[in-house]
Coordinates of C-alpha atoms in Angstrom, one line a residue:
M1 CA 25.2 6.3 17.9
D2 CA 22.3 4.9 19.7
K3 CA 19.4 3.4 17.7
K4 CA 15.9 3.6 18.2
V5 CA 13.0 0.9 17.4
L6 CA 9.5 1.5 18.0
L7 CA 7.3 -1.5 18.7
T8 CA 3.6 -1.4 18.5
G9 CA 1.0 -3.8 19.7
F10 CA -2.6 -4.0 19.2
D11 CA -5.5 -4.1 21.9
P12 CA -7.6 -7.1 22.5
F13 CA -10.1 -7.8 19.8
G14 CA -12.6 -10.5 18.5
G15 CA -13.9 -11.2 22.0
E16 CA -10.5 -11.9 23.7
Q17 CA -9.6 -10.2 27.0
I18 CA -6.0 -10.0 26.1
N19 CA -3.6 -9.4 23.3
P20 CA -0.3 -10.9 23.6
A21 CA 1.1 -8.2 21.0
L22 CA 0.1 -5.5 23.5
E23 CA 1.2 -7.6 26.7
A24 CA 4.6 -8.0 25.2
V25 CA 5.2 -4.7 23.8
K26 CA 4.5 -3.3 27.2
R27 CA 7.2 -5.2 28.8
L28 CA 9.8 -3.9 26.4
N29 CA 9.0 -0.3 26.5
C30 CA 11.7 2.1 27.6
K31 CA 14.1 -1.0 27.4
K32 CA 17.8 -0.3 26.5
T33 CA 20.7 -2.2 25.5
S34 CA 24.2 -0.9 24.8
N35 CA 22.9 0.7 21.3
V36 CA 19.4 0.1 21.1
K37 CA 16.3 1.8 22.7
L38 CA 12.9 0.2 22.7
V39 CA 9.6 2.2 22.9
A40 CA 6.2 0.9 22.6
Y41 CA 2.7 2.2 21.7
E42 CA -0.7 0.7 22.0
I43 CA -2.6 0.6 18.8
P44 CA -6.3 0.2 18.4
T45 CA -7.4 -3.0 16.4
V46 CA -9.3 -0.2 14.0
F47 CA -8.7 -0.2 10.1
A48 CA -8.1 3.3 9.7
K49 CA -7.4 4.5 13.2
S50 CA -4.3 2.0 13.6
I51 CA -2.5 3.6 10.7
Q52 CA -3.0 7.1 11.7
H53 CA -1.8 5.9 15.6
V54 CA 1.4 4.7 14.0
I55 CA 2.1 7.5 11.9
S56 CA 1.6 9.8 15.2
A57 CA 4.2 7.5 17.1
I58 CA 6.6 7.8 14.3
E59 CA 6.4 11.5 14.1
Q60 CA 6.7 11.5 17.6
E61 CA 9.6 9.2 18.2
Q62 CA 11.6 9.7 15.0
P63 CA 12.6 6.0 15.1
D64 CA 15.1 4.3 13.0
V65 CA 13.0 1.2 13.0
V66 CA 9.4 0.3 13.2
I67 CA 8.2 -3.1 14.0
C68 CA 4.2 -3.5 14.4
I69 CA 3.4 -6.6 16.2
G70 CA 0.1 -8.8 16.2
Q71 CA -1.7 -11.6 17.0
A72 CA -1.9 -14.7 14.7
G73 CA -4.0 -17.4 16.6
G74 CA -3.1 -20.9 15.5
R75 CA 0.5 -20.2 14.9
T76 CA 3.3 -21.9 16.5
Q77 CA 6.0 -19.7 16.1
I78 CA 7.0 -15.8 16.1
T79 CA 6.6 -14.9 12.4
P80 CA 8.1 -11.7 10.7
E81 CA 6.4 -11.3 7.8
R82 CA 7.7 -10.8 4.2
I83 CA 4.8 -9.1 2.4
A84 CA 2.0 -6.5 2.9
I85 CA -0.9 -6.7 0.2
N86 CA -3.2 -3.7 -0.8
L87 CA -6.4 -5.6 0.3
D88 CA -8.9 -5.2 3.4
D89 CA -11.1 -8.3 3.3
A90 CA -12.2 -8.8 7.0
R91 CA -13.4 -12.1 8.5
I92 CA -14.9 -10.3 11.6
P93 CA -15.5 -6.4 12.3
D94 CA -12.8 -4.5 13.8
N95 CA -13.0 -2.8 17.4
D96 CA -15.1 0.1 15.8
Q97 CA -17.6 -2.7 14.1
Q98 CA -16.0 -2.0 10.5
Q99 CA -15.6 -5.0 8.2
P100 CA -14.4 -3.9 4.8
I101 CA -14.8 -6.7 2.3
D102 CA -12.5 -6.6 -0.8
E103 CA -11.5 -3.4 -0.5
P104 CA -7.8 -1.6 -1.1
V105 CA -5.9 -0.4 2.0
V106 CA -4.6 2.6 -0.3
Q107 CA -6.7 3.9 -3.2
S108 CA -4.5 3.3 -6.3
G109 CA -1.7 2.2 -4.2
P110 CA 0.9 -0.6 -5.2
A111 CA -0.4 -4.4 -5.0
A112 CA 2.1 -4.8 -2.2
Y113 CA 5.1 -3.6 0.0
F114 CA 7.9 -5.9 1.1
S115 CA 9.2 -5.7 4.6
T116 CA 12.5 -3.6 4.8
L117 CA 13.4 -5.6 8.0
P118 CA 16.4 -8.2 7.9
I119 CA 13.5 -11.0 8.4
K120 CA 15.6 -14.1 7.7
K121 CA 18.2 -12.4 10.1
M122 CA 16.0 -11.9 12.6
V123 CA 14.4 -15.6 12.4
E124 CA 18.0 -16.8 12.6
A125 CA 18.9 -15.0 15.7
M126 CA 15.7 -15.9 17.5
R127 CA 16.3 -19.8 16.6
V128 CA 19.9 -19.5 18.0
A129 CA 18.4 -18.7 21.4
G130 CA 15.9 -21.4 21.2
I131 CA 12.8 -19.5 20.1
P132 CA 10.4 -21.2 17.4
S133 CA 10.6 -18.5 14.5
A134 CA 10.1 -18.6 10.8
V135 CA 9.5 -16.0 7.9
S136 CA 5.8 -15.7 6.9
N137 CA 4.4 -14.8 3.6
T138 CA 1.3 -13.9 4.8
A139 CA 0.0 -11.3 7.0
G140 CA -3.8 -12.1 6.4
T141 CA -6.3 -9.3 5.4
F142 CA -7.4 -8.1 8.4
V143 CA -6.3 -4.8 10.6
C144 CA -2.7 -6.4 10.9
N145 CA -2.0 -6.7 7.2
H146 CA -4.0 -3.1 7.0
L147 CA -1.3 -1.8 9.5
F148 CA 1.7 -3.3 7.8
Y149 CA 0.7 -1.9 4.3
G150 CA -0.1 1.7 5.6
L151 CA 3.1 1.6 7.5
M152 CA 5.1 0.6 4.5
H153 CA 3.0 3.2 2.3
Y154 CA 3.7 6.0 4.6
L155 CA 7.8 5.3 5.2
H156 CA 8.2 4.9 1.4
Y157 CA 6.9 8.4 1.0
H158 CA 7.7 10.3 4.1
S159 CA 10.3 8.5 5.7
P160 CA 12.3 6.2 3.3
H161 CA 15.5 6.1 5.6
V162 CA 13.3 4.5 8.3
R163 CA 13.2 0.8 7.8
G164 CA 9.8 -1.2 8.9
G165 CA 7.9 -4.5 9.1
F166 CA 5.4 -6.5 11.1
I167 CA 5.5 -9.6 13.3
H168 CA 2.9 -12.2 13.8
I169 CA 2.9 -13.8 17.4
P170 CA 1.3 -16.8 18.6
Y171 CA -1.6 -16.9 21.4
L172 CA -0.7 -17.0 25.3
P173 CA -1.4 -20.0 27.1
E174 CA -4.3 -18.4 28.8
Q175 CA -6.0 -17.8 25.4
T176 CA -6.2 -21.6 24.8
L177 CA -7.4 -23.0 27.8
N178 CA -10.7 -24.4 26.2
S179 CA -9.1 -25.1 22.9
T180 CA -6.4 -26.8 21.0
S181 CA -4.8 -23.9 19.7
P182 CA -1.0 -23.9 20.2
S183 CA 0.4 -20.9 22.3
L184 CA 3.9 -19.5 23.6
S185 CA 4.5 -18.3 27.0
L186 CA 4.6 -14.6 27.2
D187 CA 8.4 -14.8 28.4
L188 CA 9.4 -16.4 25.2
I189 CA 7.5 -13.9 23.0
V190 CA 9.1 -10.9 24.9
K191 CA 12.6 -12.6 24.6
G192 CA 12.2 -13.1 20.9
L193 CA 10.5 -9.9 20.0
E194 CA 13.5 -8.2 22.0
I195 CA 15.9 -10.3 20.0
A196 CA 14.5 -9.3 16.5
A197 CA 14.4 -5.7 17.5
I198 CA 18.0 -5.5 18.5
T199 CA 18.7 -7.6 15.4
A200 CA 16.6 -5.3 13.1
A201 CA 18.2 -2.3 14.2
N202 CA 21.7 -3.5 13.7
A203 CA 21.8 -5.5 10.5
E204 CA 20.8 -3.3 7.6
V205 CA 21.4 -6.0 5.2
D206 CA 19.7 -9.5 5.4
I207 CA 21.2 -13.1 5.0
K208 CA 20.5 -15.4 2.2
A209 CA 19.0 -18.7 3.7
G210 CA 16.2 -20.7 3.0
G211 CA 12.7 -19.5 4.7
G212 CA 9.1 -18.6 4.1
E213 CA 7.7 -21.8 5.5
L214 CA 4.3 -20.2 6.1
H215 CA 1.9 -19.2 3.4

């Protein structure tokens, strides 16, 4: 039976004209392998709205796996996230000029949720294909973590059969022309995310391997 993976990517934020997450998922929308179909949705970089948009996409698409994707400027690798924490602590405003400080994502929610994706197997598969990848142990405290936590909270209570998680990706080269920040080409990011999504769809059990280099 075919499996469906829902991919989401944020719109540009923080004064950027482009968001690599959105550009990558647009390329993967409607892509199909022998047994996995990918569908992609654009998500606003706005705290509460981001969760609402993803829930709506889940209810419409009824996926087997949900992978939300965001930009992490300064990282050199594609980084599946291990954990989402119940905290908003925004360094900058979101795209609706909201800037929550030291607030929970969900009142009275648990302190954290772990990804239910096979994150180490995803990293291994990307590395085998020559794509820089590592497990990350922090999704930050901005909208990316907010969405990751909100996704896992929703799945836990409403769709426990659906697996979900978050992946951070580096800047694109055109975003770093006037800085020394690292970047990764869109082609490599797209290839890595496709491998990660297919691996997540087909591997329900993760491997035991050293990982978690990023904190």
